[in-house]
Short mmCIF file of C-alpha atoms in Angstrom, two decimals:
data_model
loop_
_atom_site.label_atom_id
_atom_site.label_comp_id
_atom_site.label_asym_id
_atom_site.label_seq_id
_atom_site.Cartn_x
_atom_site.Cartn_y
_atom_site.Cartn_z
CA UNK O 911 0.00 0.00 0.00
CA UNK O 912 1.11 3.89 -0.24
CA UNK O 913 1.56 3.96 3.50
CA UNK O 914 4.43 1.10 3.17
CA UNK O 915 6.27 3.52 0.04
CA UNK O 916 5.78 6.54 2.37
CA UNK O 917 7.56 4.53 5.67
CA UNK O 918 10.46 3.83 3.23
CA UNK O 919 10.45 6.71 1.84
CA UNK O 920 10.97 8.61 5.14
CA UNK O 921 13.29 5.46 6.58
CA UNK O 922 15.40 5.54 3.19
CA UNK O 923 16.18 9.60 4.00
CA UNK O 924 16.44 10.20 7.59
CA UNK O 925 19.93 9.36 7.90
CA UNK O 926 20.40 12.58 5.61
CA UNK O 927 18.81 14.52 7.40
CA UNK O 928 19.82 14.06 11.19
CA UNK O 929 20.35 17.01 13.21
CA UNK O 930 17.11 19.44 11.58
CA UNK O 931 14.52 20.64 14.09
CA UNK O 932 11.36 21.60 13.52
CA UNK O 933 10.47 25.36 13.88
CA UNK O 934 7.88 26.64 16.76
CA UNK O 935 4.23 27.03 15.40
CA UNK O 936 4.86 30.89 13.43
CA UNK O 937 2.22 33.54 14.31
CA UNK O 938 1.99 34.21 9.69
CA UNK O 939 2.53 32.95 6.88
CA UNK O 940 4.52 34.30 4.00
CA UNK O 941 1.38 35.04 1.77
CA UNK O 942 0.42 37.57 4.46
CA UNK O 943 -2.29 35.25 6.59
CA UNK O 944 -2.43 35.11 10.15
CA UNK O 945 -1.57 31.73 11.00
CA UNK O 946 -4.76 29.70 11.51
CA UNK O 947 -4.99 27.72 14.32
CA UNK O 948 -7.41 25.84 12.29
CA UNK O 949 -4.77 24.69 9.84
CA UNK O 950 -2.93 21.43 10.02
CA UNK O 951 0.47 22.59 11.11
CA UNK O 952 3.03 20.24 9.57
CA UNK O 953 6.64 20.87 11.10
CA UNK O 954 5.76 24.12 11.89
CA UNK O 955 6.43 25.08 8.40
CA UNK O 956 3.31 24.33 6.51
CA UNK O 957 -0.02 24.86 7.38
CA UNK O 958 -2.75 23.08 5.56
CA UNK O 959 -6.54 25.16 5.23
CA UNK O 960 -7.93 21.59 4.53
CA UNK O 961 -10.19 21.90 1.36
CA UNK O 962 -14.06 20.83 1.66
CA UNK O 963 -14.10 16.97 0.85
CA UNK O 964 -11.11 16.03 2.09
CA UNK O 965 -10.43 14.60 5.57
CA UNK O 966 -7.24 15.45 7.63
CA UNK O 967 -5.95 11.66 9.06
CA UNK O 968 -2.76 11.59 10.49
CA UNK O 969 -0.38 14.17 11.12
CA UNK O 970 3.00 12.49 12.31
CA UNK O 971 5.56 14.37 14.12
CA UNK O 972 7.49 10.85 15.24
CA UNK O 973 10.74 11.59 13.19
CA UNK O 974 10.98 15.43 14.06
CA UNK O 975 13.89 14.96 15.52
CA UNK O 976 15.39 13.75 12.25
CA UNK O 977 13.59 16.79 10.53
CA UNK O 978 11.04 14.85 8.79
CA UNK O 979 7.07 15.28 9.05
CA UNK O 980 4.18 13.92 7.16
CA UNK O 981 0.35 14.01 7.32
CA UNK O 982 -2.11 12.22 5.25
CA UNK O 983 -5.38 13.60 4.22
CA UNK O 984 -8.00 11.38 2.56
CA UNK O 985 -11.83 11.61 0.12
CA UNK O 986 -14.44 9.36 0.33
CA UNK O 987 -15.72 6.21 2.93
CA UNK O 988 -13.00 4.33 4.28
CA UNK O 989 -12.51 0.25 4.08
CA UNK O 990 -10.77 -2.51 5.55
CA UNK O 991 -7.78 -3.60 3.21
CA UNK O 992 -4.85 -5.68 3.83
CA UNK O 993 -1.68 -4.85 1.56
CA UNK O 994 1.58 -6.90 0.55
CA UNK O 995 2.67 -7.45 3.49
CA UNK O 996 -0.37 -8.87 5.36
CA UNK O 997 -1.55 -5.63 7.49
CA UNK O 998 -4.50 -4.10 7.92
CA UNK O 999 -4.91 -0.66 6.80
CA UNK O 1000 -7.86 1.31 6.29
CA UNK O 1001 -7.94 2.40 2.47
CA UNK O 1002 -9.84 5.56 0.81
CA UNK O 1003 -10.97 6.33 -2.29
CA UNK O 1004 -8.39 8.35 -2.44
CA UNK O 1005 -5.58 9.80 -0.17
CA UNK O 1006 -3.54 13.18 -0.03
CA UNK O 1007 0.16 12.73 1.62
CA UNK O 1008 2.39 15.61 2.57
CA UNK O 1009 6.16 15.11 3.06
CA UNK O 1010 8.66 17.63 4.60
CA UNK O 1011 12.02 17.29 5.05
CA UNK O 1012 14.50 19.81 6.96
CA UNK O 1013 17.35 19.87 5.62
CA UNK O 1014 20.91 21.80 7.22
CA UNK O 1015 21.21 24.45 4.28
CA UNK O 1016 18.55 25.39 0.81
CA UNK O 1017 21.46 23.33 -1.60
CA UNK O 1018 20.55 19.92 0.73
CA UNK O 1019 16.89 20.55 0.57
CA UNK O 1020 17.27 20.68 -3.07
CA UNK O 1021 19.39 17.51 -3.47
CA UNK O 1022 17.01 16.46 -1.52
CA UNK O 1023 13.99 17.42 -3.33
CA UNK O 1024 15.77 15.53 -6.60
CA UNK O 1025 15.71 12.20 -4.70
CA UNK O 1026 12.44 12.18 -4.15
CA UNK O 1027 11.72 13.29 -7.37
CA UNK O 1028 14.22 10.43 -8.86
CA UNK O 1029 12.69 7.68 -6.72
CA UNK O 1030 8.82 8.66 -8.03
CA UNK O 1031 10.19 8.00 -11.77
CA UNK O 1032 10.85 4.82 -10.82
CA UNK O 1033 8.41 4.01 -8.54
CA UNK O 1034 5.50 5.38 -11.12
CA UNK O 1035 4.48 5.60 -14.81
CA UNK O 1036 4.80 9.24 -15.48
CA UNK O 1037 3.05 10.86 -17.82
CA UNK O 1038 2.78 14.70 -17.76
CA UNK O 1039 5.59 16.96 -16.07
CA UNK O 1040 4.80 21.15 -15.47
CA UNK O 1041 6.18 23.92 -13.38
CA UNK O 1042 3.34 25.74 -11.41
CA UNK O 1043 2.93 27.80 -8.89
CA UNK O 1044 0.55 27.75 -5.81
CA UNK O 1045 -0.26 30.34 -2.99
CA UNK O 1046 3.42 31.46 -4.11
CA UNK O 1047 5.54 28.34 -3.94
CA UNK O 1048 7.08 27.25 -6.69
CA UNK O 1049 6.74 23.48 -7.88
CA UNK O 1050 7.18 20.55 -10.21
CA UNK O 1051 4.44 18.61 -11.11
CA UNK O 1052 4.26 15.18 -11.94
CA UNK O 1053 0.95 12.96 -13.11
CA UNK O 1054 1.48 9.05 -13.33
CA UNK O 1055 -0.34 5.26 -12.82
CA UNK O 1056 0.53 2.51 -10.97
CA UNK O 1057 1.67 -0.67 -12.49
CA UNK O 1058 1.10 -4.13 -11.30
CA UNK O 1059 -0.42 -5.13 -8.02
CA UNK O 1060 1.90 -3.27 -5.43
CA UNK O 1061 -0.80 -0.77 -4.40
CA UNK O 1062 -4.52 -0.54 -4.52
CA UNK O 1063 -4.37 2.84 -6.53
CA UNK O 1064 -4.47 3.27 -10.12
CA UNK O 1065 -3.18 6.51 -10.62
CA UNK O 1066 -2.06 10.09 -8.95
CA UNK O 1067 -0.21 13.51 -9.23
CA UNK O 1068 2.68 14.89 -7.40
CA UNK O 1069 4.45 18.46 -6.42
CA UNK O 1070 7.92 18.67 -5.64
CA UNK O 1071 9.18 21.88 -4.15
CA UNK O 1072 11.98 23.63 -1.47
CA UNK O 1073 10.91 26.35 1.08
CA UNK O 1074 13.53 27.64 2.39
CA UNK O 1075 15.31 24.27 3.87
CA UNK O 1076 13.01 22.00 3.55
CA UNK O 1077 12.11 19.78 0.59
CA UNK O 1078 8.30 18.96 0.12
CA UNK O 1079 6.59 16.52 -1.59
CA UNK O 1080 2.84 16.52 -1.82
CA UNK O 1081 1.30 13.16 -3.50
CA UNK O 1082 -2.30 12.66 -4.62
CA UNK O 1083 -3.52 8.94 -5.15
CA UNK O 1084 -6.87 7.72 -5.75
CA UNK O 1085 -8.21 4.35 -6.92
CA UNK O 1086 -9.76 2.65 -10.10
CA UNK O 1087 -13.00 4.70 -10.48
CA UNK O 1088 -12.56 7.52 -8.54
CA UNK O 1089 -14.94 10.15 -9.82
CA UNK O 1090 -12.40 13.18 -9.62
CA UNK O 1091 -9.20 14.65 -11.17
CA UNK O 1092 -6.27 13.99 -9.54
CA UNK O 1093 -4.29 16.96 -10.77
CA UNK O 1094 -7.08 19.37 -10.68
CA UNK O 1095 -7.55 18.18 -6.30
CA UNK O 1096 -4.21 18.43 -5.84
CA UNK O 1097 -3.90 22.13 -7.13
CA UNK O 1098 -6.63 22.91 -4.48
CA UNK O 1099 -4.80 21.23 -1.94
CA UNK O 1100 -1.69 23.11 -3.02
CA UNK O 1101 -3.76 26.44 -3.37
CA UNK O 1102 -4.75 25.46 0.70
CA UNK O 1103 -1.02 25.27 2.03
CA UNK O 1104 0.59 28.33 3.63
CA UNK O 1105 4.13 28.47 4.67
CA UNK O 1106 5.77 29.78 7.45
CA UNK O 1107 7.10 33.75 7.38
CA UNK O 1108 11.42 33.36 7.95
#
């Protein structure tokens, strides 16, 4: 399941990244908004106006001291499932995950951001690449599907980005039959993120 890639993912890089801390919760955000208490704060760097239809799940500070963070969001009922491995999850139609990784200097969260934008062109089919821009923050977007029978989702898009020191990665999935774009939800997610004023 996604969960498993996203545990690797975030085992595979902490050993870069010991030694980053996670900022205090700011008081605004660069775009000029108060900071909402309302908002899922994610390492004290981004804070998440969840969009209507999506659900905030998780928000997992365990490897803070290793300077990374990641929440999950998710759309539609959720169901028993049990992946690969034999555990049981609970899967969504469709699920919104936000990485961030602290980095020591800007030039590691790049280097950074380029391994997990290396590992998603082999982990994926990718179709469509852009740059965008959302609420400010510069990204690169990525839409792909899933071969084989590794994960229950069928296809998904991706942003890539650095704020400051930190690398983010924000990943959209959703499953066979999903009634919804996956690029177009995942620019209102990205529209919904704020990010910390240095």
């Amino acid at each position: 399941m996604k969960r498993t890639v996203v545990c690797l993912l975030i085992a595979a890089l902490c050993l870069g990244l010991a030694g980053c801390a996670a900022l205090p919760t700011p008081e605004k955000a660069a775009d000029g908004a108060a900071w909402n208490e309302e908002w899922v704060t994610v390492g004290g760097i981004v804070g998440v106006d969840t969009p209507d239809g999506m659900t905030s799940r998780e928000n997992n500070e365990a490897l803070a001291a290793n300077g990374m963070h990641y929440a999950t969001w998710s759309m539609g009922e959720g169901r028993p499932y049990i992946n690969a491995d034999g555990e049981e999850a609970t899967l969504y139609d469709a699920q919104v995950y936000l990485l961030l990784g602290g980095c020591k200097s800007g030039e590691e969260a790049q280097d950074t951001m380029a391994q997990w934008q290396e590992m998603a062109q082999t982990q994926y089919t990718v179709g469509e690449t852009a740059e965008a821009v959302h609420n400010g923050q510069e990204l690169s977007l990525i839409t792909y599907t899933f071969d084989g029978e590794a994960t229950p989702y069928a296809r998904g898009a991706s942003a890539f980005g650095v704020y400051r020191n930190y690398a983010i990665s924000v990943e959209f999935t959703c499953r066979e039959g999903f009634d919804g774009d996956a690029e177009e939800l995942l620019a209102r997610f990205l529209d919904n993120c704020h990010y910390a004023m240095p």
